[in-house]
Amino acid sequence: MKNPKILLLGAGGFIGANLTERLLQDGKYEVTAIDIESEKLEDRLDHAKLNFKQHDIRSRCDSLDNMVKDHDLVVDLVAMANPSLYVTNPIDVFDLNFTENLRIVDSCLKYNKRIIQFSTCEVYGKTVASVLGKDPAEMPFPFNEDTTPMIMGPIKNHRWIYACAKQLLERVLHAYGLEKGLNYTIIRPFNFIGPRIDFLPSEKAGNPRVFSHFMNGLLYGTPMQLVDGGINYRAYTYIDDAVDCMIRIIDNPGGVCDREIFNIGTPENEVTIKELAHMMKKVFDEDFRQPGDPDPEIVSVSSEEFYGKGYEDCDRRIPDVTKARTKLGWHSKHDIRSVIHHTMKYFVDQHRAKQKAA
Ligand code: UDP
């Protein structure tokens, strides 16, 4: 298709802003970008092939339906995807991640448009090892899109409302595909990090994801807090690698992504959160440290203290990326040190610029 018109919902977030930038660089797409905020897109707003509209999909007006009608493809990134919000605002998390997203899916069905729906690796839940009371370290168990069962914690641990909302949306998409012929692709991101992720808690109120907390320690001297000892694992993917896979899914050569689910992740980049804290300290010391920079201590904190009641962690999540490799020829290029270095550089550059301006 020549110059496909893409409606990118949630374009102002971390993934959306990086994806928008790449789509504009490639030059062959026309992008309508929708978000409640445009800060992360600031230097792209005047691009000839970008039409940014500030819009809250919760406002329930006809314009969203009309926009879906006018585009070739809908990419839906609208989400509340920050674990602290699953604990503090579970109803908002359900409403946005399921109810409002379902309206977008319904519009796609009405106008027969393909949708790429961003989901989450949290839909897999916990590992079999954790349920059996075994050490997940001894049972590496990659999550496969089409065969792995999904194990959630109890209702009182309301953190799981996010995973359940996303899982239900995936199940509805599958049913729409089956019964009504909707053409969808689901993406399950595994811990993307890179420039424009989150914020530093010393500079803005809120509870961002772990990289920003640790970065805050390295730049402002606050302790690097390991929730419940930092024993759980995450596998990090650099945002540029993730975007590279997303572009392949958008292009959908030969329809290989039709009604398919794709993990996007880097199994080789798995670390415990404790290892992440120590690696971040080491990379900072080797690549960025300047005289006068703080040397934060690494401490342990309980999850209840850190998040409040209702939190439960995903112990280990290793992506099986065979499908992205075989169907799309995609491999991520950045190892864990390089992922940390590039993400860190973004925060350090901003911080040094602020220090200079002060
Ligand atoms: N975590 C931590 N210290 C922090 C923030 C988070 O130890 O300051 C832990 C959290 O409990 C989880 C992991 O780091 O085990 C990743 O959490 P994050 O908020 O980055 O998001 P998630 O990967 O769970 O979506």
mmCIF file of C-alpha atoms in Angstrom, residues 2-327:
data_model
loop_
_atom_site.group_PDB
_atom_site.id
_atom_site.type_symbol
_atom_site.label_atom_id
_atom_site.label_comp_id
_atom_site.label_asym_id
_atom_site.label_seq_id
_atom_site.Cartn_x
_atom_site.Cartn_y
_atom_site.Cartn_z
ATOM 1 C CA LYS A 2 1.398 3.433 -0.965
ATOM 2 C CA ASN A 3 1.614 5.926 1.925
ATOM 3 C CA PRO A 4 -0.591 3.969 4.357
ATOM 4 C CA LYS A 5 -2.591 6.209 6.674
ATOM 5 C CA ILE A 6 -2.008 5.164 10.257
ATOM 6 C CA LEU A 7 -4.119 6.227 13.207
ATOM 7 C CA LEU A 8 -1.789 5.993 16.198
ATOM 8 C CA LEU A 9 -3.680 6.169 19.474
ATOM 9 C CA GLY A 10 -1.549 6.868 22.530
ATOM 10 C CA ALA A 11 1.198 8.386 20.388
ATOM 11 C CA GLY A 12 2.399 10.693 23.166
ATOM 12 C CA GLY A 13 3.623 7.968 25.505
ATOM 13 C CA PHE A 14 7.073 6.388 25.644
ATOM 14 C CA ILE A 15 6.436 3.675 23.034
ATOM 15 C CA GLY A 16 4.130 5.878 20.939
ATOM 16 C CA ALA A 17 6.585 8.757 20.682
ATOM 17 C CA ASN A 18 9.455 6.473 19.649
ATOM 18 C CA LEU A 19 7.235 4.668 17.121
ATOM 19 C CA THR A 20 5.921 7.945 15.689
ATOM 20 C CA GLU A 21 9.456 9.211 15.218
ATOM 21 C CA ARG A 22 10.471 6.079 13.281
ATOM 22 C CA LEU A 23 7.345 6.124 11.116
ATOM 23 C CA LEU A 24 8.088 9.728 10.148
ATOM 24 C CA GLN A 25 11.766 8.939 9.478
ATOM 25 C CA ASP A 26 10.805 6.105 7.142
ATOM 26 C CA GLY A 27 8.802 8.637 5.146
ATOM 27 C CA LYS A 28 6.264 6.273 3.602
ATOM 28 C CA TYR A 29 3.543 6.589 6.240
ATOM 29 C CA GLU A 30 1.015 9.300 6.980
ATOM 30 C CA VAL A 31 0.440 9.443 10.702
ATOM 31 C CA THR A 32 -2.446 10.828 12.685
ATOM 32 C CA ALA A 33 -1.218 10.826 16.254
ATOM 33 C CA ILE A 34 -3.685 11.069 19.115
ATOM 34 C CA ASP A 35 -2.890 11.612 22.778
ATOM 35 C CA ILE A 36 -3.815 13.666 25.798
ATOM 36 C CA GLU A 37 -0.217 14.923 25.908
ATOM 37 C CA SER A 38 2.341 15.932 23.286
ATOM 38 C CA GLU A 39 5.417 16.636 25.399
ATOM 39 C CA LYS A 40 7.360 13.567 24.207
ATOM 40 C CA LEU A 41 6.561 14.445 20.561
ATOM 41 C CA GLU A 42 7.461 18.097 20.878
ATOM 42 C CA ASP A 43 10.280 18.250 18.290
ATOM 43 C CA ARG A 44 8.189 16.368 15.681
ATOM 44 C CA LEU A 45 4.924 18.303 15.852
ATOM 45 C CA ASP A 46 5.597 20.389 12.727
ATOM 46 C CA HIS A 47 6.535 17.395 10.526
ATOM 47 C CA ALA A 48 4.657 17.458 7.202
ATOM 48 C CA LYS A 49 3.501 13.845 7.510
ATOM 49 C CA LEU A 50 2.314 14.139 11.110
ATOM 50 C CA ASN A 51 -1.109 15.307 12.133
ATOM 51 C CA PHE A 52 -1.208 15.508 15.938
ATOM 52 C CA LYS A 53 -4.564 15.858 17.658
ATOM 53 C CA GLN A 54 -4.870 16.351 21.385
ATOM 54 C CA HIS A 55 -7.750 14.098 22.311
ATOM 55 C CA ASP A 56 -8.827 11.953 25.252
ATOM 56 C CA ILE A 57 -10.380 8.731 23.975
ATOM 57 C CA ARG A 58 -12.522 8.715 27.142
ATOM 58 C CA SER A 59 -14.374 11.820 25.928
ATOM 59 C CA ARG A 60 -16.797 9.627 23.947
ATOM 60 C CA CYS A 61 -17.395 11.785 20.881
ATOM 61 C CA ASP A 62 -17.960 10.682 17.278
ATOM 62 C CA SER A 63 -14.662 12.050 16.065
ATOM 63 C CA LEU A 64 -12.731 8.932 17.064
ATOM 64 C CA ASP A 65 -15.126 6.723 15.104
ATOM 65 C CA ASN A 66 -14.712 9.008 12.078
ATOM 66 C CA MET A 67 -10.951 8.945 12.387
ATOM 67 C CA VAL A 68 -10.945 5.147 12.382
ATOM 68 C CA LYS A 69 -13.068 5.267 9.220
ATOM 69 C CA ASP A 70 -10.565 7.584 7.487
ATOM 70 C CA HIS A 71 -7.431 5.487 8.088
ATOM 71 C CA ASP A 72 -5.997 2.242 6.728
ATOM 72 C CA LEU A 73 -4.652 0.914 9.996
ATOM 73 C CA VAL A 74 -5.250 1.609 13.691
ATOM 74 C CA VAL A 75 -2.402 1.163 16.182
ATOM 75 C CA ASP A 76 -3.755 1.232 19.725
ATOM 76 C CA LEU A 77 -1.287 2.073 22.471
ATOM 77 C CA VAL A 78 -3.712 3.758 24.838
ATOM 78 C CA ALA A 79 -3.072 2.308 28.282
ATOM 79 C CA MET A 80 -2.292 2.874 31.920
ATOM 80 C CA ALA A 81 0.762 0.656 32.117
ATOM 81 C CA ASN A 82 2.489 1.526 35.357
ATOM 82 C CA PRO A 83 2.331 -1.022 38.214
ATOM 83 C CA SER A 84 1.868 1.597 40.931
ATOM 84 C CA LEU A 85 -1.385 2.677 39.237
ATOM 85 C CA TYR A 86 -2.729 -0.898 39.257
ATOM 86 C CA VAL A 87 -2.553 -0.682 43.036
ATOM 87 C CA THR A 88 -3.754 2.902 43.570
ATOM 88 C CA ASN A 89 -6.359 3.238 40.729
ATOM 89 C CA PRO A 90 -7.630 -0.229 39.796
ATOM 90 C CA ILE A 91 -10.992 0.980 38.431
ATOM 91 C CA ASP A 92 -9.398 3.592 36.156
ATOM 92 C CA VAL A 93 -6.971 0.921 34.997
ATOM 93 C CA PHE A 94 -9.842 -1.401 34.060
ATOM 94 C CA ASP A 95 -11.910 1.357 32.416
ATOM 95 C CA LEU A 96 -9.146 2.615 30.194
ATOM 96 C CA ASN A 97 -7.405 -0.661 29.416
ATOM 97 C CA PHE A 98 -10.573 -2.606 28.707
ATOM 98 C CA THR A 99 -13.763 -0.555 28.297
ATOM 99 C CA GLU A 100 -12.343 2.374 26.321
ATOM 100 C CA ASN A 101 -10.079 0.163 24.235
ATOM 101 C CA LEU A 102 -13.016 -2.073 23.369
ATOM 102 C CA ARG A 103 -14.752 0.951 21.810
ATOM 103 C CA ILE A 104 -11.777 1.353 19.482
ATOM 104 C CA VAL A 105 -11.923 -2.328 18.583
ATOM 105 C CA ASP A 106 -15.665 -1.956 17.882
ATOM 106 C CA SER A 107 -14.977 0.964 15.511
ATOM 107 C CA CYS A 108 -12.381 -1.139 13.666
ATOM 108 C CA LEU A 109 -14.919 -3.902 13.285
ATOM 109 C CA LYS A 110 -17.579 -1.453 12.043
ATOM 110 C CA TYR A 111 -15.303 -0.024 9.324
ATOM 111 C CA ASN A 112 -13.420 -3.232 8.590
ATOM 112 C CA LYS A 113 -10.023 -1.809 9.569
ATOM 113 C CA ARG A 114 -6.968 -3.727 10.673
ATOM 114 C CA ILE A 115 -5.954 -3.028 14.287
ATOM 115 C CA ILE A 116 -2.619 -3.551 16.018
ATOM 116 C CA GLN A 117 -3.453 -3.818 19.694
ATOM 117 C CA PHE A 118 -0.745 -3.359 22.291
ATOM 118 C CA SER A 119 -1.221 -5.748 25.180
ATOM 119 C CA THR A 120 1.319 -6.741 27.820
ATOM 120 C CA CYS A 121 3.596 -9.584 28.871
ATOM 121 C CA GLU A 122 1.704 -9.394 32.183
ATOM 122 C CA VAL A 123 -1.083 -11.448 30.587
ATOM 123 C CA TYR A 124 1.127 -14.503 31.230
ATOM 124 C CA GLY A 125 1.025 -13.761 34.953
ATOM 125 C CA LYS A 126 3.208 -15.848 37.217
ATOM 126 C CA THR A 127 5.395 -18.844 36.436
ATOM 127 C CA VAL A 128 4.498 -22.468 37.113
ATOM 128 C CA ALA A 129 7.545 -22.544 39.413
ATOM 129 C CA SER A 130 6.092 -19.867 41.670
ATOM 130 C CA VAL A 131 2.761 -21.698 41.915
ATOM 131 C CA LEU A 132 4.508 -24.956 42.798
ATOM 132 C CA GLY A 133 6.585 -23.152 45.446
ATOM 133 C CA LYS A 134 9.805 -23.835 43.507
ATOM 134 C CA ASP A 135 12.622 -21.429 42.788
ATOM 135 C CA PRO A 136 11.938 -19.782 39.376
ATOM 136 C CA ALA A 137 15.717 -19.508 38.937
ATOM 137 C CA GLU A 138 15.813 -23.280 38.535
ATOM 138 C CA MET A 139 12.883 -23.465 36.120
ATOM 139 C CA PRO A 140 13.434 -21.169 33.122
ATOM 140 C CA PHE A 141 10.134 -21.299 31.283
ATOM 141 C CA PRO A 142 9.811 -19.062 28.201
ATOM 142 C CA PHE A 143 6.327 -17.666 27.612
ATOM 143 C CA ASN A 144 4.970 -18.684 24.217
ATOM 144 C CA GLU A 145 2.186 -16.675 22.578
ATOM 145 C CA ASP A 146 0.049 -19.635 21.572
ATOM 146 C CA THR A 147 0.699 -22.408 24.059
ATOM 147 C CA THR A 148 1.519 -20.990 27.503
ATOM 148 C CA PRO A 149 -1.295 -20.989 30.098
ATOM 149 C CA MET A 150 -1.864 -17.788 32.067
ATOM 150 C CA ILE A 151 -1.656 -17.776 35.852
ATOM 151 C CA MET A 152 -2.965 -14.792 37.797
ATOM 152 C CA GLY A 153 -2.877 -14.119 41.536
ATOM 153 C CA PRO A 154 -5.943 -13.866 43.818
ATOM 154 C CA ILE A 155 -8.562 -11.084 43.472
ATOM 155 C CA LYS A 156 -7.470 -9.307 46.643
ATOM 156 C CA ASN A 157 -4.121 -8.640 44.983
ATOM 157 C CA HIS A 158 -5.695 -6.100 42.695
ATOM 158 C CA ARG A 159 -2.480 -5.533 40.763
ATOM 159 C CA TRP A 160 -3.770 -8.286 38.457
ATOM 160 C CA ILE A 161 -6.666 -6.141 37.238
ATOM 161 C CA TYR A 162 -4.335 -4.729 34.580
ATOM 162 C CA ALA A 163 -3.264 -8.149 33.340
ATOM 163 C CA CYS A 164 -6.885 -9.377 33.401
ATOM 164 C CA ALA A 165 -8.205 -6.312 31.526
ATOM 165 C CA LYS A 166 -5.577 -6.777 28.829
ATOM 166 C CA GLN A 167 -6.159 -10.516 28.684
ATOM 167 C CA LEU A 168 -9.913 -10.051 28.309
ATOM 168 C CA LEU A 169 -9.367 -7.543 25.504
ATOM 169 C CA GLU A 170 -7.138 -10.074 23.753
ATOM 170 C CA ARG A 171 -9.830 -12.725 24.130
ATOM 171 C CA VAL A 172 -12.459 -10.393 22.652
ATOM 172 C CA LEU A 173 -10.169 -9.617 19.702
ATOM 173 C CA HIS A 174 -9.668 -13.319 19.122
ATOM 174 C CA ALA A 175 -13.447 -13.918 19.239
ATOM 175 C CA TYR A 176 -14.104 -11.003 16.836
ATOM 176 C CA GLY A 177 -11.530 -12.453 14.475
ATOM 177 C CA LEU A 178 -13.094 -15.876 14.700
ATOM 178 C CA GLU A 179 -16.759 -14.932 14.398
ATOM 179 C CA LYS A 180 -16.699 -11.639 12.513
ATOM 180 C CA GLY A 181 -13.458 -11.681 10.536
ATOM 181 C CA LEU A 182 -11.762 -8.758 12.332
ATOM 182 C CA ASN A 183 -8.125 -8.486 11.267
ATOM 183 C CA TYR A 184 -6.018 -7.845 14.353
ATOM 184 C CA THR A 185 -2.445 -8.299 15.542
ATOM 185 C CA ILE A 186 -1.657 -8.322 19.244
ATOM 186 C CA ILE A 187 1.735 -7.206 20.565
ATOM 187 C CA ARG A 188 2.964 -8.269 24.002
ATOM 188 C CA PRO A 189 5.884 -6.010 24.997
ATOM 189 C CA PHE A 190 8.461 -7.334 27.462
ATOM 190 C CA ASN A 191 9.991 -4.423 29.410
ATOM 191 C CA PHE A 192 10.993 -1.896 26.763
ATOM 192 C CA ILE A 193 13.284 0.859 27.982
ATOM 193 C CA GLY A 194 15.048 3.773 26.316
ATOM 194 C CA PRO A 195 14.877 7.528 25.785
ATOM 195 C CA ARG A 196 11.638 9.235 26.853
ATOM 196 C CA ILE A 197 10.656 6.541 29.344
ATOM 197 C CA ASP A 198 8.969 7.834 32.482
ATOM 198 C CA PHE A 199 10.461 10.628 34.627
ATOM 199 C CA LEU A 200 12.655 11.123 37.664
ATOM 200 C CA PRO A 201 10.666 11.119 40.926
ATOM 201 C CA SER A 202 12.781 13.989 42.344
ATOM 202 C CA GLU A 203 11.579 16.141 39.424
ATOM 203 C CA LYS A 204 7.925 15.121 39.095
ATOM 204 C CA ALA A 205 5.356 13.614 41.470
ATOM 205 C CA GLY A 206 4.459 9.963 40.927
ATOM 206 C CA ASN A 207 5.843 6.461 41.055
ATOM 207 C CA PRO A 208 7.559 5.543 37.773
ATOM 208 C CA ARG A 209 9.068 2.197 36.766
ATOM 209 C CA VAL A 210 12.232 0.805 38.263
ATOM 210 C CA PHE A 211 14.810 2.222 35.830
ATOM 211 C CA SER A 212 13.743 5.799 36.626
ATOM 212 C CA HIS A 213 13.833 5.145 40.369
ATOM 213 C CA PHE A 214 17.371 3.774 40.161
ATOM 214 C CA MET A 215 18.402 6.605 37.851
ATOM 215 C CA ASN A 216 17.040 9.049 40.390
ATOM 216 C CA GLY A 217 19.380 7.487 42.931
ATOM 217 C CA LEU A 218 22.381 7.889 40.639
ATOM 218 C CA LEU A 219 21.600 11.531 39.865
ATOM 219 C CA TYR A 220 20.034 12.769 43.117
ATOM 220 C CA GLY A 221 21.440 10.344 45.709
ATOM 221 C CA THR A 222 18.120 8.816 46.839
ATOM 222 C CA PRO A 223 18.493 5.156 47.888
ATOM 223 C CA MET A 224 18.043 2.517 45.185
ATOM 224 C CA GLN A 225 15.236 0.494 46.715
ATOM 225 C CA LEU A 226 14.969 -3.221 45.960
ATOM 226 C CA VAL A 227 11.336 -4.195 46.380
ATOM 227 C CA ASP A 228 11.234 -7.444 48.410
ATOM 228 C CA GLY A 229 14.981 -7.809 47.874
ATOM 229 C CA GLY A 230 14.897 -7.423 44.069
ATOM 230 C CA ILE A 231 14.852 -11.194 43.516
ATOM 231 C CA ASN A 232 12.435 -11.127 40.587
ATOM 232 C CA TYR A 233 13.517 -11.114 36.970
ATOM 233 C CA ARG A 234 12.885 -8.873 33.991
ATOM 234 C CA ALA A 235 14.260 -9.103 30.421
ATOM 235 C CA TYR A 236 14.874 -5.641 28.970
ATOM 236 C CA THR A 237 14.590 -4.636 25.322
ATOM 237 C CA TYR A 238 15.928 -1.415 23.880
ATOM 238 C CA ILE A 239 13.127 0.687 22.439
ATOM 239 C CA ASP A 240 14.789 1.030 18.994
ATOM 240 C CA ASP A 241 14.885 -2.771 18.654
ATOM 241 C CA ALA A 242 11.252 -2.988 19.756
ATOM 242 C CA VAL A 243 10.224 -0.302 17.257
ATOM 243 C CA ASP A 244 12.051 -2.195 14.523
ATOM 244 C CA CYS A 245 9.810 -5.190 15.216
ATOM 245 C CA MET A 246 6.689 -2.980 15.353
ATOM 246 C CA ILE A 247 7.473 -1.588 11.885
ATOM 247 C CA ARG A 248 7.653 -5.133 10.520
ATOM 248 C CA ILE A 249 4.285 -5.876 12.110
ATOM 249 C CA ILE A 250 2.807 -2.684 10.622
ATOM 250 C CA ASP A 251 4.138 -3.637 7.173
ATOM 251 C CA ASN A 252 2.761 -7.170 7.628
ATOM 252 C CA PRO A 253 4.500 -8.818 4.657
ATOM 253 C CA GLY A 254 2.206 -11.380 3.027
ATOM 254 C CA GLY A 255 -0.293 -11.024 5.875
ATOM 255 C CA VAL A 256 1.952 -13.032 8.261
ATOM 256 C CA CYS A 257 0.700 -10.999 11.222
ATOM 257 C CA ASP A 258 -3.016 -11.401 10.513
ATOM 258 C CA ARG A 259 -4.809 -12.626 13.658
ATOM 259 C CA GLU A 260 -1.487 -13.390 15.341
ATOM 260 C CA ILE A 261 -0.001 -12.527 18.720
ATOM 261 C CA PHE A 262 3.663 -11.477 18.930
ATOM 262 C CA ASN A 263 5.932 -11.315 21.946
ATOM 263 C CA ILE A 264 8.507 -8.570 21.531
ATOM 264 C CA GLY A 265 11.380 -9.098 23.929
ATOM 265 C CA THR A 266 15.013 -10.056 24.425
ATOM 266 C CA PRO A 267 15.390 -13.270 26.449
ATOM 267 C CA GLU A 268 19.199 -12.862 26.530
ATOM 268 C CA ASN A 269 18.801 -9.599 28.468
ATOM 269 C CA GLU A 270 17.321 -11.176 31.579
ATOM 270 C CA VAL A 271 18.487 -9.877 34.972
ATOM 271 C CA THR A 272 17.159 -9.844 38.502
ATOM 272 C CA ILE A 273 16.218 -6.378 39.746
ATOM 273 C CA LYS A 274 19.084 -6.625 42.226
ATOM 274 C CA GLU A 275 21.477 -7.333 39.344
ATOM 275 C CA LEU A 276 19.967 -4.405 37.450
ATOM 276 C CA ALA A 277 20.716 -2.052 40.362
ATOM 277 C CA HIS A 278 24.353 -3.185 40.516
ATOM 278 C CA MET A 279 24.788 -3.077 36.733
ATOM 279 C CA MET A 280 23.348 0.435 36.596
ATOM 280 C CA LYS A 281 25.822 1.580 39.248
ATOM 281 C CA LYS A 282 28.698 0.007 37.314
ATOM 282 C CA VAL A 283 27.662 1.467 33.932
ATOM 283 C CA PHE A 284 27.186 4.888 35.528
ATOM 284 C CA ASP A 285 30.639 4.726 37.125
ATOM 285 C CA GLU A 286 32.310 3.560 33.907
ATOM 286 C CA ASP A 287 30.538 5.764 31.367
ATOM 287 C CA PHE A 288 29.014 8.829 33.018
ATOM 288 C CA ARG A 289 30.313 9.611 36.512
ATOM 289 C CA GLN A 290 31.578 13.134 37.142
ATOM 290 C CA PRO A 291 33.115 14.567 40.312
ATOM 291 C CA GLY A 292 30.398 15.458 42.813
ATOM 292 C CA ASP A 293 27.883 12.873 41.567
ATOM 293 C CA PRO A 294 26.210 10.988 44.434
ATOM 294 C CA ASP A 295 26.874 7.358 45.320
ATOM 295 C CA PRO A 296 23.458 5.977 46.376
ATOM 296 C CA GLU A 297 23.092 3.053 48.737
ATOM 297 C CA ILE A 298 21.144 -0.020 47.667
ATOM 298 C CA VAL A 299 18.503 -0.950 50.244
ATOM 299 C CA SER A 300 15.644 -3.450 50.535
ATOM 300 C CA VAL A 301 12.023 -2.395 51.049
ATOM 301 C CA SER A 302 8.811 -4.400 51.364
ATOM 302 C CA SER A 303 6.369 -4.292 48.457
ATOM 303 C CA GLU A 304 3.595 -3.155 50.785
ATOM 304 C CA GLU A 305 5.712 -0.226 51.910
ATOM 305 C CA PHE A 306 6.644 0.642 48.337
ATOM 306 C CA TYR A 307 3.321 0.113 46.514
ATOM 307 C CA GLY A 308 0.685 -0.329 49.249
ATOM 308 C CA LYS A 309 -1.635 -3.306 49.770
ATOM 309 C CA GLY A 310 -2.709 -5.312 46.718
ATOM 310 C CA TYR A 311 0.658 -5.650 44.965
ATOM 311 C CA GLU A 312 2.042 -8.985 43.914
ATOM 312 C CA ASP A 313 5.007 -9.381 41.606
ATOM 313 C CA CYS A 314 5.541 -11.281 38.388
ATOM 314 C CA ASP A 315 8.463 -13.472 39.391
ATOM 315 C CA ARG A 316 10.008 -14.205 36.023
ATOM 316 C CA ARG A 317 9.002 -13.496 32.440
ATOM 317 C CA ILE A 318 11.157 -14.837 29.632
ATOM 318 C CA PRO A 319 9.805 -14.112 26.155
ATOM 319 C CA ASP A 320 9.762 -16.843 23.549
ATOM 320 C CA VAL A 321 10.457 -14.773 20.422
ATOM 321 C CA THR A 322 10.590 -17.613 17.912
ATOM 322 C CA LYS A 323 7.542 -16.253 16.101
ATOM 323 C CA ALA A 324 8.977 -12.764 15.590
ATOM 324 C CA ARG A 325 12.248 -14.336 14.459
ATOM 325 C CA THR A 326 10.768 -16.796 11.983
ATOM 326 C CA LYS A 327 7.826 -14.832 10.590
#
